[in-house]
Short mmCIF file of C-alpha atoms and ligand atoms in Angstrom, two decimals:
data_model
loop_
_atom_site.label_atom_id
_atom_site.label_comp_id
_atom_site.label_asym_id
_atom_site.label_seq_id
_atom_site.Cartn_x
_atom_site.Cartn_y
_atom_site.Cartn_z
CA MET A 1 -80.91 42.86 38.65
CA PHE A 2 -84.41 41.43 38.77
CA ASN A 3 -86.94 42.20 36.09
CA PRO A 4 -90.39 43.42 37.23
CA ASP A 5 -92.06 40.09 36.42
CA THR A 6 -89.62 38.27 38.65
CA VAL A 7 -90.22 40.72 41.49
CA THR A 8 -93.99 40.26 41.04
CA ARG A 9 -93.46 36.50 41.12
CA PHE A 10 -91.60 36.82 44.42
CA GLN A 11 -94.66 38.51 46.02
CA SER A 12 -96.62 35.28 46.04
CA ILE A 13 -93.84 32.96 47.29
CA GLU A 14 -93.24 32.23 50.95
CA THR A 15 -89.87 33.55 52.10
CA PRO A 16 -87.05 32.93 52.75
CA PHE A 17 -85.85 31.12 49.63
CA TYR A 18 -82.89 30.95 47.31
CA TYR A 19 -83.67 32.23 43.84
CA TYR A 20 -81.56 30.69 41.08
CA ASP A 21 -81.10 32.55 37.82
CA MET A 22 -80.40 29.65 35.50
CA GLY A 23 -79.48 32.02 32.66
CA VAL A 24 -76.63 33.51 34.71
CA LEU A 25 -75.52 30.03 35.70
CA ARG A 26 -75.39 28.87 32.08
CA GLN A 27 -73.58 31.99 30.86
CA THR A 28 -70.98 31.57 33.59
CA LEU A 29 -70.44 27.92 32.75
CA GLU A 30 -70.14 28.74 29.06
CA ALA A 31 -67.52 31.40 29.78
CA CYS A 32 -65.47 29.05 31.94
CA GLN A 33 -65.74 26.22 29.47
CA ALA A 34 -64.65 28.39 26.53
CA ALA A 35 -61.70 29.88 28.42
CA SER A 36 -60.39 26.55 29.75
CA ALA A 37 -60.94 24.61 26.52
CA LYS A 38 -58.59 26.99 24.70
CA TYR A 39 -55.68 25.41 26.53
CA GLY A 40 -57.09 21.89 26.99
CA PHE A 41 -57.41 22.41 30.77
CA HIS A 42 -59.67 20.11 32.82
CA VAL A 43 -62.10 21.76 35.23
CA HIS A 44 -63.67 19.89 38.13
CA TYR A 45 -66.57 21.64 39.79
CA ALA A 46 -65.99 21.93 43.56
CA MET A 47 -69.33 20.53 44.69
CA LYS A 48 -69.00 21.89 48.18
CA ALA A 49 -69.89 25.34 46.81
CA ASN A 50 -73.39 24.22 45.89
CA PHE A 51 -74.83 20.72 45.56
CA ASN A 52 -78.39 21.75 44.78
CA PRO A 53 -79.54 18.90 42.45
CA LYS A 54 -80.73 21.20 39.64
CA VAL A 55 -77.46 23.13 39.75
CA LEU A 56 -75.46 19.89 39.65
CA ASP A 57 -77.42 18.63 36.65
CA ILE A 58 -76.69 21.77 34.65
CA ILE A 59 -73.00 21.82 35.57
CA GLN A 60 -72.68 18.16 34.68
CA SER A 61 -74.33 18.78 31.30
CA PHE A 62 -71.45 21.13 30.44
CA GLY A 63 -68.99 18.27 30.81
CA PHE A 64 -67.15 19.45 33.93
CA GLY A 65 -65.68 16.90 36.33
CA ALA A 66 -66.39 16.91 40.07
CA ASP A 67 -64.19 17.82 43.02
CA CYS A 68 -65.53 16.16 46.17
CA VAL A 69 -64.67 16.41 49.86
CA SER A 70 -66.84 13.68 51.35
CA GLY A 71 -68.09 10.22 50.51
CA ASN A 72 -71.58 11.62 50.06
CA GLU A 73 -70.29 14.17 47.55
CA VAL A 74 -68.58 11.37 45.61
CA LYS A 75 -71.88 9.46 45.63
CA ALA A 76 -73.89 12.50 44.57
CA ALA A 77 -71.44 13.35 41.79
CA ILE A 78 -71.77 9.89 40.31
CA GLU A 79 -75.56 9.85 40.74
CA HIS A 80 -75.77 13.16 38.88
CA GLY A 81 -73.84 11.78 35.95
CA PHE A 82 -70.35 13.17 36.55
CA GLY A 83 -68.28 10.32 35.12
CA LYS A 84 -66.24 8.46 37.78
CA GLN A 85 -63.15 9.03 35.62
CA ASN A 86 -63.67 12.77 36.29
CA VAL A 87 -64.13 12.62 40.07
CA VAL A 88 -61.39 13.76 42.44
CA PHE A 89 -61.62 13.39 46.21
CA ALA A 90 -59.81 15.72 48.63
CA GLY A 91 -60.10 16.33 52.37
CA VAL A 92 -57.81 16.14 55.41
CA GLY A 93 -60.04 13.67 57.21
CA LYS A 94 -61.29 11.02 54.81
CA SER A 95 -62.82 8.20 56.86
CA ASP A 96 -62.20 4.54 56.01
CA LYS A 97 -65.84 4.28 54.93
CA GLU A 98 -65.42 7.20 52.54
CA ILE A 99 -62.16 5.87 51.12
CA ASN A 100 -63.77 2.46 50.56
CA LEU A 101 -66.72 4.09 48.81
CA ALA A 102 -64.40 6.01 46.50
CA LEU A 103 -62.32 2.87 45.83
CA ASP A 104 -65.48 0.95 44.93
CA ALA A 105 -66.47 3.80 42.61
CA ASP A 106 -63.07 3.70 40.84
CA ILE A 107 -62.69 7.48 40.95
CA PHE A 108 -60.04 9.30 38.96
CA CYS A 109 -57.88 10.42 41.88
CA PHE A 110 -57.54 10.81 45.63
CA ASN A 111 -55.93 14.12 46.58
CA VAL A 112 -53.97 12.93 49.58
CA GLU A 113 -53.29 15.28 52.47
CA SER A 114 -50.89 13.39 54.76
CA VAL A 115 -48.27 10.65 54.72
CA GLN A 116 -50.40 8.58 57.08
CA GLU A 117 -53.35 8.85 54.68
CA LEU A 118 -51.18 7.38 51.89
CA HIS A 119 -50.62 4.23 53.98
CA ILE A 120 -54.31 3.95 54.91
CA ILE A 121 -55.47 4.26 51.29
CA ASN A 122 -52.85 1.69 50.29
CA ASP A 123 -54.06 -0.77 52.96
CA LEU A 124 -57.72 -0.32 52.04
CA ALA A 125 -56.97 -0.66 48.31
CA LYS A 126 -54.91 -3.79 48.99
CA ALA A 127 -57.82 -5.38 50.85
CA LYS A 128 -59.90 -4.88 47.72
CA ASN A 129 -57.12 -5.96 45.41
CA LYS A 130 -57.21 -2.57 43.75
CA THR A 131 -54.80 0.22 42.91
CA ALA A 132 -55.74 3.70 44.06
CA LYS A 133 -54.66 6.65 41.97
CA VAL A 134 -53.28 9.46 44.10
CA ALA A 135 -52.10 13.02 43.81
CA ILE A 136 -50.15 14.61 46.64
CA ARG A 137 -51.72 17.77 48.03
CA ILE A 138 -48.76 20.00 48.72
CA ASN A 139 -48.91 23.00 50.93
CA PRO A 140 -47.00 25.58 48.85
CA ASN A 141 -46.89 28.27 51.56
CA VAL A 142 -48.31 30.87 49.18
CA ASP A 143 -50.33 33.65 50.79
CA ALA A 144 -53.68 33.93 49.01
CA HIS A 145 -54.35 37.46 50.32
CA THR A 146 -57.90 36.57 51.23
CA HIS A 147 -59.82 36.31 54.51
CA HIS A 148 -57.76 34.21 56.94
CA PHE A 149 -60.69 31.82 57.52
CA ILE A 150 -60.58 30.81 53.84
CA THR A 151 -56.80 30.71 53.37
CA THR A 152 -55.53 27.16 53.07
CA GLY A 153 -52.05 27.16 51.56
CA LEU A 154 -49.86 28.39 54.42
CA ASP A 155 -47.59 26.22 56.56
CA GLU A 156 -49.80 26.88 59.57
CA ASN A 157 -52.94 25.48 57.87
CA LYS A 158 -54.13 21.93 58.47
CA PHE A 159 -54.36 21.18 54.76
CA GLY A 160 -51.89 19.41 52.55
CA ILE A 161 -48.38 18.13 53.08
CA ASN A 162 -45.59 20.55 53.86
CA THR A 163 -42.52 20.54 51.63
CA TRP A 164 -40.16 19.36 54.37
CA GLN A 165 -42.16 16.09 54.44
CA LEU A 166 -41.68 15.28 50.76
CA HIS A 167 -38.93 12.73 51.41
CA ASP A 168 -41.38 10.81 53.62
CA VAL A 169 -43.93 11.03 50.80
CA ALA A 170 -41.48 9.59 48.30
CA GLU A 171 -40.60 6.78 50.68
CA ALA A 172 -44.27 6.01 51.32
CA LEU A 173 -45.08 5.98 47.61
CA ARG A 174 -42.26 3.51 46.99
CA ALA A 175 -43.44 1.33 49.87
CA CYS A 176 -47.09 1.26 48.80
CA PRO A 177 -47.66 -1.09 45.85
CA ASN A 178 -51.40 -0.44 45.77
CA LEU A 179 -50.96 3.25 45.03
CA GLN A 180 -50.38 4.76 41.61
CA PHE A 181 -48.83 8.22 41.77
CA LEU A 182 -50.58 10.55 39.31
CA GLY A 183 -49.31 13.95 40.24
CA ILE A 184 -49.46 16.94 42.53
CA HIS A 185 -52.35 18.99 43.88
CA PHE A 186 -52.60 22.47 45.40
CA HIS A 187 -55.35 24.67 46.77
CA ILE A 188 -54.27 27.88 48.43
CA GLY A 189 -57.56 29.48 49.39
CA SER A 190 -60.79 30.95 48.17
CA GLN A 191 -62.14 34.28 46.85
CA ILE A 192 -58.78 35.15 45.29
CA THR A 193 -58.98 38.08 42.90
CA ASP A 194 -55.31 39.01 42.64
CA MET A 195 -53.78 37.17 39.67
CA GLU A 196 -50.27 37.72 41.07
CA VAL A 197 -51.14 35.12 43.70
CA TYR A 198 -51.65 32.54 40.95
CA LYS A 199 -48.34 33.47 39.35
CA SER A 200 -46.65 32.65 42.68
CA LEU A 201 -48.57 29.40 42.79
CA CYS A 202 -47.32 28.50 39.28
CA THR A 203 -43.73 29.04 40.40
CA ARG A 204 -44.24 26.70 43.34
CA ILE A 205 -45.96 24.07 41.17
CA ASN A 206 -43.01 24.18 38.75
CA GLU A 207 -40.54 23.69 41.60
CA MET A 208 -42.55 20.85 43.08
CA GLN A 209 -42.95 18.94 39.84
CA ASP A 210 -39.19 19.21 39.29
CA TRP A 211 -38.64 17.80 42.76
CA PHE A 212 -40.79 14.75 42.03
CA GLU A 213 -39.23 14.15 38.64
CA ASP A 214 -35.73 14.49 40.12
CA HIS A 215 -36.72 11.78 42.59
CA GLY A 216 -37.87 9.39 39.89
CA PHE A 217 -41.61 10.05 39.79
CA GLN A 218 -43.42 10.87 36.59
CA VAL A 219 -45.86 13.73 37.15
CA LYS A 220 -48.84 13.28 34.87
CA VAL A 221 -51.31 15.60 36.60
CA LEU A 222 -50.84 19.16 37.80
CA ASN A 223 -53.91 20.18 39.80
CA ALA A 224 -53.96 23.87 40.76
CA GLY A 225 -57.16 23.66 42.85
CA GLY A 226 -59.74 26.43 42.86
CA GLY A 227 -60.12 29.79 44.50
CA LEU A 228 -60.99 32.21 41.71
CA GLY A 229 -63.05 34.99 43.28
CA VAL A 230 -66.20 36.84 42.22
CA ASP A 231 -67.21 40.51 42.48
CA TYR A 232 -69.48 40.63 45.52
CA HIS A 233 -69.83 44.41 45.15
CA ASN A 234 -71.04 44.51 41.54
CA PRO A 235 -73.19 41.46 40.80
CA ASP A 236 -75.01 43.16 37.90
CA THR A 237 -72.13 44.89 36.14
CA ASN A 238 -69.40 42.32 36.75
CA THR A 239 -71.34 39.10 36.84
CA ILE A 240 -68.87 36.67 35.33
CA SER A 241 -65.40 36.16 36.77
CA ASP A 242 -62.42 36.78 34.54
CA PHE A 243 -61.84 33.18 33.49
CA GLU A 244 -59.78 34.34 30.49
CA SER A 245 -57.12 36.04 32.62
CA TYR A 246 -57.18 33.30 35.21
CA PHE A 247 -56.46 30.44 32.82
CA LYS A 248 -54.00 32.55 30.86
CA VAL A 249 -51.82 32.95 33.95
CA PHE A 250 -51.47 29.17 34.09
CA LYS A 251 -50.92 28.95 30.36
CA ASP A 252 -48.12 31.55 30.60
CA PHE A 253 -46.45 30.59 33.87
CA LEU A 254 -46.95 26.89 34.37
CA ASN A 255 -44.26 24.68 32.92
CA VAL A 256 -46.48 22.06 31.30
CA LYS A 257 -44.51 19.14 29.91
CA PRO A 258 -45.59 16.90 27.03
CA GLY A 259 -48.25 14.42 28.12
CA GLN A 260 -49.12 16.34 31.27
CA GLU A 261 -52.68 17.31 32.16
CA VAL A 262 -53.60 20.51 33.98
CA HIS A 263 -56.61 20.33 36.30
CA PHE A 264 -58.59 22.92 38.27
CA GLU A 265 -61.25 22.76 40.96
CA LEU A 266 -63.45 25.82 40.71
CA GLY A 267 -66.45 26.27 42.97
CA ARG A 268 -67.42 29.83 43.81
CA ALA A 269 -66.65 31.38 40.43
CA LEU A 270 -69.05 28.96 38.71
CA VAL A 271 -72.10 29.43 40.92
CA ALA A 272 -71.92 32.46 43.24
CA GLN A 273 -73.65 35.03 41.04
CA SER A 274 -76.44 32.70 40.00
CA ALA A 275 -78.41 32.92 43.24
CA SER A 276 -79.80 35.44 45.68
CA LEU A 277 -81.33 34.87 49.08
CA ILE A 278 -84.81 36.37 49.02
CA SER A 279 -86.49 37.30 52.28
CA ARG A 280 -89.09 39.68 53.72
CA VAL A 281 -88.90 42.38 56.32
CA LEU A 282 -90.68 41.12 59.40
CA TYR A 283 -90.18 44.16 61.59
CA VAL A 284 -88.68 47.63 61.37
CA LYS A 285 -87.18 48.87 64.61
CA ASN A 286 -86.31 52.53 64.72
CA GLY A 287 -83.96 53.35 67.54
CA GLN A 288 -82.28 56.55 68.64
CA LYS A 289 -78.95 55.54 67.24
CA LYS A 290 -79.80 52.63 64.98
CA ASN A 291 -82.54 51.45 62.70
CA PHE A 292 -82.96 47.73 62.30
CA LEU A 293 -84.54 45.77 59.50
CA ILE A 294 -85.40 42.38 60.92
CA LEU A 295 -85.65 39.83 58.13
CA ASP A 296 -87.18 36.38 58.03
CA ALA A 297 -83.78 35.03 56.86
CA GLY A 298 -80.68 34.91 58.99
CA MET A 299 -77.45 33.06 59.60
CA THR A 300 -79.34 29.78 59.31
CA GLU A 301 -79.90 30.51 55.61
CA LEU A 302 -76.69 32.41 54.74
CA ILE A 303 -73.86 32.34 57.25
CA ARG A 304 -71.11 33.96 55.18
CA PRO A 305 -71.48 37.52 56.55
CA MET A 306 -71.44 36.24 60.12
CA LEU A 307 -68.61 33.74 59.67
CA TYR A 308 -66.21 35.57 57.35
CA GLN A 309 -67.38 39.19 57.59
CA ALA A 310 -68.34 38.66 53.95
CA TYR A 311 -69.89 41.50 51.99
CA HIS A 312 -73.09 40.86 50.03
CA VAL A 313 -75.12 43.52 48.21
CA ILE A 314 -78.50 43.95 49.91
CA GLU A 315 -81.45 45.39 47.97
CA ASN A 316 -85.02 46.26 48.84
CA LEU A 317 -86.92 45.00 45.80
CA SER A 318 -90.26 46.43 46.92
CA GLN A 319 -89.03 50.02 47.19
CA GLU A 320 -86.03 50.19 44.87
CA SER A 321 -88.01 50.40 41.65
CA GLY A 322 -90.52 52.94 42.96
CA ALA A 323 -89.95 56.53 44.05
CA ARG A 324 -86.95 56.75 46.33
CA ASN A 325 -87.72 59.79 48.36
CA GLN A 326 -85.95 58.92 51.55
CA ASP A 327 -82.87 56.86 52.21
CA LEU A 328 -81.92 55.54 55.60
CA LYS A 329 -79.18 53.44 57.12
CA TYR A 330 -80.30 50.14 58.52
CA ASP A 331 -78.60 47.31 60.31
CA VAL A 332 -80.01 44.36 58.38
CA VAL A 333 -80.37 41.46 60.79
CA GLY A 334 -81.91 38.00 60.99
CA PRO A 335 -84.32 36.45 63.50
CA ILE A 336 -81.83 34.08 65.14
CA CYS A 337 -81.11 34.39 68.83
CA GLU A 338 -77.45 35.38 68.36
CA SER A 339 -75.97 38.87 68.27
CA THR A 340 -73.80 37.90 65.32
CA ASP A 341 -76.92 37.27 63.23
CA CYS A 342 -76.42 40.43 61.21
CA PHE A 343 -76.03 40.60 57.42
CA ARG A 344 -74.49 44.07 57.50
CA LYS A 345 -74.51 47.25 59.53
CA ASP A 346 -75.41 50.72 58.23
CA VAL A 347 -76.78 49.58 54.88
CA ASP A 348 -78.09 52.45 52.72
CA LEU A 349 -81.62 51.52 51.75
CA PRO A 350 -84.82 53.35 50.83
CA LEU A 351 -87.35 53.83 53.60
CA SER A 352 -88.44 50.24 54.24
CA PHE A 353 -91.56 48.62 55.58
CA ARG A 354 -92.84 45.36 56.99
CA GLY A 355 -93.45 42.96 54.11
CA ASP A 356 -90.85 44.47 51.76
CA VAL A 357 -88.96 41.89 49.74
CA ILE A 358 -85.18 41.96 50.32
CA ALA A 359 -82.54 40.34 48.13
CA VAL A 360 -79.11 39.35 49.40
CA ARG A 361 -77.08 38.95 46.24
CA THR A 362 -74.24 36.69 45.12
CA ALA A 363 -75.40 33.89 47.40
CA GLY A 364 -75.04 30.92 45.03
CA ALA A 365 -71.77 29.69 46.51
CA TYR A 366 -71.48 28.48 50.10
CA GLY A 367 -75.02 29.72 50.73
CA GLU A 368 -77.72 27.08 50.58
CA VAL A 369 -75.17 24.33 51.28
CA MET A 370 -74.12 25.93 54.56
CA ALA A 371 -77.70 26.40 55.79
CA SER A 372 -78.42 24.89 59.18
CA GLY A 373 -81.40 23.91 61.28
CA TYR A 374 -80.32 25.98 64.29
CA ASN A 375 -83.30 27.25 66.30
CA LEU A 376 -85.18 24.38 64.62
CA ARG A 377 -85.73 26.54 61.57
CA ASP A 378 -87.43 25.25 58.43
CA ARG A 379 -85.08 24.15 55.67
CA VAL A 380 -84.65 27.03 53.21
CA GLN A 381 -86.47 26.47 49.90
CA SER A 382 -85.21 27.01 46.34
CA VAL A 383 -86.96 28.70 43.42
CA TYR A 384 -85.65 28.72 39.86
CA SER A 385 -85.91 30.97 36.84
CA ALA A 386 -87.37 29.40 33.74
CA LEU A 387 -84.20 29.12 31.65
N1 LIG B 401 -60.49 22.62 46.04
C1 LIG B 401 -60.33 22.45 47.37
C2 LIG B 401 -59.40 21.43 47.83
C3 LIG B 401 -61.03 23.26 48.27
O1 LIG B 401 -60.86 23.11 49.57
C4 LIG B 401 -61.91 24.25 47.78
C5 LIG B 401 -62.66 25.13 48.68
C6 LIG B 401 -62.07 24.38 46.38
C7 LIG B 401 -61.33 23.55 45.55
C8 LIG B 401 -63.00 25.38 45.75
O2 LIG B 401 -62.64 26.68 46.03
P1 LIG B 401 -63.40 27.91 45.32
O3 LIG B 401 -63.13 27.84 43.84
O4 LIG B 401 -64.86 27.77 45.61
O5 LIG B 401 -62.82 29.10 45.98
N2 LIG B 401 -67.19 28.63 52.77
C9 LIG B 401 -66.18 29.57 52.37
C10 LIG B 401 -65.26 29.00 51.31
C11 LIG B 401 -64.60 27.71 51.71
C12 LIG B 401 -63.77 27.10 50.61
C13 LIG B 401 -63.36 25.72 50.96
N3 LIG B 401 -62.57 25.05 49.95
C14 LIG B 401 -66.86 30.86 51.88
O6 LIG B 401 -68.08 30.94 51.93
O7 LIG B 401 -66.18 31.80 51.49
#
């Protein structure tokens, strides 16, 4: 919900832009921090969700660690003050350059995704006379019940190491003197709202840690990854994800042994509701069967609807607050020369006009960071609330 002053402010700003509500961001971070601190859990912010510098600075100020998936993310995390002892580095395709950068930075842990990668990290660490701390990313074959493009924990996915390869992992760990085994890592997918899924994950984590201990490895770190979803349908009435229930599942179902640390890598749930994509109607096309609202923002600014059939609330801020005497259904589309450049079909909106300001809500995660320069578009700008 935007207050009238904010809507008035939007009138004088060139669109499209991302609008960040720093108050929502802070409240979300506070809620997550309070819920995780209860159990002494460690939360790393998954930077891939949003690495806008102002957003990173605020998240860092709350004391969260960083979960990175590229050398540049590792660099940015450290530059923004996330302590190197709180940086984890995942990814199926870490390049030698990226591994070397992370070794030089002395990060907390590499989340390793293949047996071959273990040997490469060992060799690179040896060349530097260093020991790399590693966690094994295990593919637990748990169905996340989310969109198949953002499911990562099934045997058929490219991520992680499958359980039938664990003997090779154990052998590699024994053969690699420049690796220090810290623990096990999981990430089963994103936008998960069903807590039962996390219960299944806990069961698998318990089995896996027993396996490692039975084979002579001490498991110090249990990293459950991220994935907690947000309510894309009700950004104003259900703004903050249920961190309490989420962490409680792990408290209740994870078999945490003395001296063990439990880590998480949350992205979306920390930032999604804090931003909206703000654009203007360029043209209204009334057809015989369809009405189109053609916006000045498209898949180059927010690709989620086009890539994952993702739902985002769409509001006309210029008409919504005034008299609503006629509602219509519009296909809300962007200006890009692609048929898929459509935010949503048959959106109920008040009668809309050229110049109306449109908000696409819940765009703070995987929004600005996935923007592209396709069609040689200008880079989307960011605007921030005062708080
Ligand atoms: N940890 C790992 C290893 C990951 O791969 C991811 C996300 C996360 C943590 C954070 O997950 P989250 O808490 O944000 O669900 N672009 C897609 C989502 C891709 C997620 C990739 N990995 C979207 O817009 O829905």
